[in-house]
Amino acid sequence: MAVACGLAHTLALGERGCSIFACGRGDRGQLGAGTRKHQRTPVPVAGLEGLPDIVMVAAGCYHSAAMTSAG
């Protein structure tokens, strides 16, 4: 499991590298949950289904990023 912390949001990468969960402020879409709501509990990041294994997550002030095993 990997964790990345942004200004006011957090990302967690699942153990198998196939899912990312996000929580915190989402007013700029940085949670990737399809809404701009704040999330007190982790929610899955939408749109990552079917990607190769995710190996790294990163978070900044108002953005989030993930890198797959394919680069």
Short mmCIF file of N, CA, C and O in Angstrom, two decimals:
data_model
loop_
_atom_site.label_atom_id
_atom_site.label_comp_id
_atom_site.label_asym_id
_atom_site.label_seq_id
_atom_site.Cartn_x
_atom_site.Cartn_y
_atom_site.Cartn_z
N MET A 1 0.85 -1.18 0.00
CA MET A 1 0.00 0.00 0.00
C MET A 1 0.89 1.24 0.00
O MET A 1 1.90 1.28 0.68
N ALA A 2 0.50 2.20 -0.79
CA ALA A 2 1.20 3.49 -0.84
C ALA A 2 0.19 4.59 -0.54
O ALA A 2 -0.98 4.48 -0.87
N VAL A 3 0.66 5.66 0.08
CA VAL A 3 -0.18 6.80 0.43
C VAL A 3 0.50 8.07 -0.04
O VAL A 3 1.71 8.20 0.05
N ALA A 4 -0.30 9.00 -0.56
CA ALA A 4 0.21 10.32 -0.97
C ALA A 4 -0.71 11.38 -0.37
O ALA A 4 -1.94 11.22 -0.38
N CYS A 5 -0.13 12.44 0.13
CA CYS A 5 -0.91 13.52 0.74
C CYS A 5 -0.72 14.81 -0.03
O CYS A 5 0.41 15.23 -0.30
N GLY A 6 -1.85 15.42 -0.39
CA GLY A 6 -1.84 16.73 -1.03
C GLY A 6 -2.07 17.81 0.01
O GLY A 6 -1.94 17.57 1.20
N LEU A 7 -2.45 18.98 -0.45
CA LEU A 7 -2.70 20.09 0.46
C LEU A 7 -3.82 19.75 1.45
O LEU A 7 -3.68 19.96 2.64
N ALA A 8 -4.92 19.21 0.96
CA ALA A 8 -6.05 18.88 1.83
C ALA A 8 -6.77 17.63 1.35
O ALA A 8 -7.98 17.49 1.51
N HIS A 9 -6.03 16.71 0.72
CA HIS A 9 -6.61 15.43 0.31
C HIS A 9 -5.54 14.35 0.37
O HIS A 9 -4.35 14.63 0.40
N THR A 10 -6.01 13.10 0.43
CA THR A 10 -5.11 11.96 0.57
C THR A 10 -5.50 10.89 -0.43
O THR A 10 -6.69 10.66 -0.67
N LEU A 11 -4.51 10.22 -1.01
CA LEU A 11 -4.72 9.08 -1.90
C LEU A 11 -4.12 7.84 -1.25
O LEU A 11 -3.07 7.92 -0.61
N ALA A 12 -4.78 6.71 -1.44
CA ALA A 12 -4.25 5.44 -0.96
C ALA A 12 -4.31 4.44 -2.11
O ALA A 12 -5.36 4.28 -2.74
N LEU A 13 -3.21 3.78 -2.38
CA LEU A 13 -3.13 2.78 -3.42
C LEU A 13 -3.34 1.43 -2.78
O LEU A 13 -2.68 1.07 -1.81
N GLY A 14 -4.30 0.66 -3.33
CA GLY A 14 -4.60 -0.67 -2.81
C GLY A 14 -3.40 -1.60 -2.92
O GLY A 14 -2.50 -1.38 -3.74
N GLU A 15 -3.37 -2.65 -2.12
CA GLU A 15 -2.24 -3.57 -2.06
C GLU A 15 -1.91 -4.20 -3.40
O GLU A 15 -0.76 -4.43 -3.71
N ARG A 16 -2.89 -4.51 -4.19
CA ARG A 16 -2.64 -5.18 -5.46
C ARG A 16 -2.41 -4.20 -6.61
O ARG A 16 -2.25 -4.59 -7.74
N GLY A 17 -2.41 -2.91 -6.33
CA GLY A 17 -2.15 -1.92 -7.35
C GLY A 17 -3.25 -1.77 -8.37
O GLY A 17 -3.02 -1.26 -9.46
N CYS A 18 -4.45 -2.21 -8.03
CA CYS A 18 -5.52 -2.13 -9.01
C CYS A 18 -6.60 -1.14 -8.61
O CYS A 18 -7.59 -1.00 -9.32
N SER A 19 -6.44 -0.47 -7.50
CA SER A 19 -7.45 0.52 -7.11
C SER A 19 -6.80 1.62 -6.29
O SER A 19 -5.84 1.40 -5.56
N ILE A 20 -7.34 2.82 -6.46
CA ILE A 20 -6.90 3.98 -5.69
C ILE A 20 -8.12 4.55 -5.00
O ILE A 20 -9.19 4.67 -5.59
N PHE A 21 -7.95 4.92 -3.75
CA PHE A 21 -9.02 5.54 -2.97
C PHE A 21 -8.56 6.93 -2.56
O PHE A 21 -7.37 7.16 -2.33
N ALA A 22 -9.52 7.87 -2.50
CA ALA A 22 -9.20 9.26 -2.17
C ALA A 22 -10.19 9.79 -1.15
O ALA A 22 -11.36 9.41 -1.12
N CYS A 23 -9.71 10.71 -0.30
CA CYS A 23 -10.60 11.40 0.64
C CYS A 23 -10.02 12.78 0.90
O CYS A 23 -8.85 13.06 0.62
N GLY A 24 -10.86 13.66 1.44
CA GLY A 24 -10.45 15.03 1.75
C GLY A 24 -11.24 16.03 0.93
O GLY A 24 -12.37 15.76 0.52
N ARG A 25 -10.64 17.18 0.69
CA ARG A 25 -11.31 18.22 -0.10
C ARG A 25 -11.35 17.81 -1.56
O ARG A 25 -10.36 17.32 -2.10
N GLY A 26 -12.48 18.04 -2.20
CA GLY A 26 -12.62 17.69 -3.61
C GLY A 26 -13.14 18.82 -4.45
O GLY A 26 -13.57 18.61 -5.58
N ASP A 27 -13.10 20.04 -3.92
CA ASP A 27 -13.73 21.18 -4.60
C ASP A 27 -13.13 21.50 -5.96
O ASP A 27 -13.75 22.18 -6.78
N ARG A 28 -11.95 21.01 -6.28
CA ARG A 28 -11.34 21.24 -7.60
C ARG A 28 -11.23 19.95 -8.40
O ARG A 28 -10.47 19.90 -9.36
N GLY A 29 -11.95 18.93 -7.97
CA GLY A 29 -11.94 17.67 -8.69
C GLY A 29 -10.73 16.79 -8.41
O GLY A 29 -10.54 15.78 -9.06
N GLN A 30 -9.91 17.15 -7.43
CA GLN A 30 -8.67 16.44 -7.19
C GLN A 30 -8.85 15.02 -6.65
O GLN A 30 -7.91 14.23 -6.68
N LEU A 31 -10.05 14.67 -6.21
CA LEU A 31 -10.27 13.31 -5.72
C LEU A 31 -10.53 12.31 -6.85
O LEU A 31 -10.42 11.11 -6.65
N GLY A 32 -10.89 12.81 -8.01
CA GLY A 32 -11.16 11.91 -9.13
C GLY A 32 -12.39 11.07 -8.93
O GLY A 32 -12.53 10.01 -9.54
N ALA A 33 -13.30 11.50 -8.09
CA ALA A 33 -14.50 10.73 -7.77
C ALA A 33 -15.69 11.09 -8.66
O ALA A 33 -16.78 10.57 -8.47
N GLY A 34 -15.49 11.99 -9.60
CA GLY A 34 -16.58 12.39 -10.49
C GLY A 34 -17.46 13.49 -9.93
O GLY A 34 -18.43 13.89 -10.56
N THR A 35 -17.14 13.99 -8.74
CA THR A 35 -17.87 15.11 -8.15
C THR A 35 -16.86 16.10 -7.59
O THR A 35 -15.66 15.85 -7.60
N ARG A 36 -17.35 17.21 -7.10
CA ARG A 36 -16.48 18.19 -6.46
C ARG A 36 -16.83 18.31 -4.98
O ARG A 36 -16.62 19.35 -4.37
N LYS A 37 -17.35 17.23 -4.43
CA LYS A 37 -17.71 17.21 -3.02
C LYS A 37 -16.51 16.80 -2.17
O LYS A 37 -15.63 16.09 -2.63
N HIS A 38 -16.53 17.21 -0.92
CA HIS A 38 -15.54 16.76 0.04
C HIS A 38 -15.92 15.35 0.49
O HIS A 38 -17.10 15.03 0.60
N GLN A 39 -14.94 14.51 0.76
CA GLN A 39 -15.19 13.14 1.18
C GLN A 39 -14.48 12.88 2.50
O GLN A 39 -13.26 13.00 2.58
N ARG A 40 -15.26 12.54 3.53
CA ARG A 40 -14.67 12.22 4.83
C ARG A 40 -14.12 10.81 4.86
O ARG A 40 -13.20 10.51 5.61
N THR A 41 -14.69 9.93 4.08
CA THR A 41 -14.22 8.55 4.00
C THR A 41 -13.68 8.30 2.60
O THR A 41 -14.14 8.91 1.64
N PRO A 42 -12.71 7.42 2.45
CA PRO A 42 -12.13 7.15 1.13
C PRO A 42 -13.16 6.64 0.12
O PRO A 42 -14.00 5.80 0.45
N VAL A 43 -13.09 7.15 -1.10
CA VAL A 43 -13.95 6.71 -2.20
C VAL A 43 -13.05 6.27 -3.36
O VAL A 43 -11.94 6.79 -3.53
N PRO A 44 -13.50 5.31 -4.17
CA PRO A 44 -12.68 4.88 -5.31
C PRO A 44 -12.51 6.01 -6.33
O PRO A 44 -13.44 6.77 -6.58
N VAL A 45 -11.33 6.10 -6.91
CA VAL A 45 -11.07 7.05 -7.98
C VAL A 45 -11.67 6.47 -9.26
O VAL A 45 -11.36 5.33 -9.63
N ALA A 46 -12.54 7.23 -9.89
CA ALA A 46 -13.27 6.75 -11.07
C ALA A 46 -12.37 6.70 -12.30
O ALA A 46 -11.42 7.46 -12.42
N GLY A 47 -12.68 5.79 -13.23
CA GLY A 47 -12.03 5.76 -14.53
C GLY A 47 -10.72 5.01 -14.60
O GLY A 47 -10.04 5.09 -15.61
N LEU A 48 -10.34 4.29 -13.56
CA LEU A 48 -9.07 3.58 -13.60
C LEU A 48 -9.22 2.09 -13.87
O LEU A 48 -8.23 1.37 -13.91
N GLU A 49 -10.45 1.63 -14.05
CA GLU A 49 -10.69 0.21 -14.29
C GLU A 49 -10.02 -0.22 -15.59
O GLU A 49 -10.05 0.49 -16.59
N GLY A 50 -9.39 -1.37 -15.59
CA GLY A 50 -8.79 -1.90 -16.80
C GLY A 50 -7.39 -1.41 -17.10
O GLY A 50 -6.77 -1.85 -18.06
N LEU A 51 -6.85 -0.50 -16.29
CA LEU A 51 -5.48 -0.05 -16.49
C LEU A 51 -4.51 -1.10 -15.96
O LEU A 51 -4.85 -1.88 -15.08
N PRO A 52 -3.27 -1.11 -16.49
CA PRO A 52 -2.26 -2.02 -15.91
C PRO A 52 -2.04 -1.68 -14.45
O PRO A 52 -2.50 -0.65 -13.97
N ASP A 53 -1.30 -2.50 -13.77
CA ASP A 53 -1.05 -2.27 -12.34
C ASP A 53 -0.55 -0.86 -12.09
O ASP A 53 0.38 -0.38 -12.73
N ILE A 54 -1.14 -0.22 -11.10
CA ILE A 54 -0.73 1.12 -10.69
C ILE A 54 0.40 0.94 -9.67
O ILE A 54 0.26 0.20 -8.71
N VAL A 55 1.51 1.61 -9.89
CA VAL A 55 2.68 1.41 -9.04
C VAL A 55 3.01 2.61 -8.16
O VAL A 55 3.77 2.48 -7.21
N MET A 56 2.43 3.77 -8.47
CA MET A 56 2.75 4.96 -7.69
C MET A 56 1.61 5.97 -7.75
O MET A 56 0.95 6.08 -8.78
N VAL A 57 1.39 6.67 -6.65
CA VAL A 57 0.43 7.77 -6.63
C VAL A 57 1.14 9.02 -6.10
O VAL A 57 2.11 8.93 -5.35
N ALA A 58 0.66 10.17 -6.54
CA ALA A 58 1.20 11.45 -6.08
C ALA A 58 0.06 12.43 -5.94
O ALA A 58 -0.96 12.32 -6.62
N ALA A 59 0.22 13.39 -5.03
CA ALA A 59 -0.81 14.41 -4.81
C ALA A 59 -0.15 15.75 -4.58
O ALA A 59 0.90 15.83 -3.92
N GLY A 60 -0.76 16.79 -5.13
CA GLY A 60 -0.26 18.14 -4.95
C GLY A 60 -1.33 19.00 -4.31
O GLY A 60 -2.25 18.49 -3.68
N CYS A 61 -1.23 20.30 -4.50
CA CYS A 61 -2.22 21.20 -3.92
C CYS A 61 -3.62 20.91 -4.45
O CYS A 61 -4.54 20.71 -3.67
N TYR A 62 -3.78 20.90 -5.75
CA TYR A 62 -5.10 20.75 -6.35
C TYR A 62 -5.14 19.68 -7.43
O TYR A 62 -5.93 19.74 -8.34
N HIS A 63 -4.25 18.71 -7.35
CA HIS A 63 -4.23 17.65 -8.37
C HIS A 63 -3.78 16.33 -7.75
O HIS A 63 -3.23 16.30 -6.64
N SER A 64 -4.02 15.26 -8.48
CA SER A 64 -3.58 13.92 -8.11
C SER A 64 -3.06 13.24 -9.36
O SER A 64 -3.47 13.57 -10.47
N ALA A 65 -2.17 12.28 -9.20
CA ALA A 65 -1.62 11.57 -10.35
C ALA A 65 -1.33 10.13 -9.96
O ALA A 65 -1.10 9.82 -8.79
N ALA A 66 -1.34 9.26 -10.96
CA ALA A 66 -0.98 7.85 -10.76
C ALA A 66 -0.13 7.40 -11.93
O ALA A 66 -0.28 7.88 -13.06
N MET A 67 0.79 6.47 -11.65
CA MET A 67 1.62 5.91 -12.71
C MET A 67 1.42 4.39 -12.73
O MET A 67 1.40 3.75 -11.67
N THR A 68 1.25 3.85 -13.94
CA THR A 68 1.07 2.42 -14.08
C THR A 68 2.42 1.73 -14.33
O THR A 68 3.43 2.40 -14.58
N SER A 69 2.41 0.41 -14.30
CA SER A 69 3.64 -0.34 -14.56
C SER A 69 4.13 -0.14 -15.99
O SER A 69 5.29 -0.34 -16.28
N ALA A 70 3.23 0.28 -16.87
CA ALA A 70 3.61 0.56 -18.26
C ALA A 70 4.19 1.97 -18.43
O ALA A 70 4.59 2.34 -19.53
N GLY A 71 4.20 2.73 -17.36
CA GLY A 71 4.76 4.08 -17.42
C GLY A 71 3.72 5.12 -17.69
O GLY A 71 3.95 6.24 -17.92
#
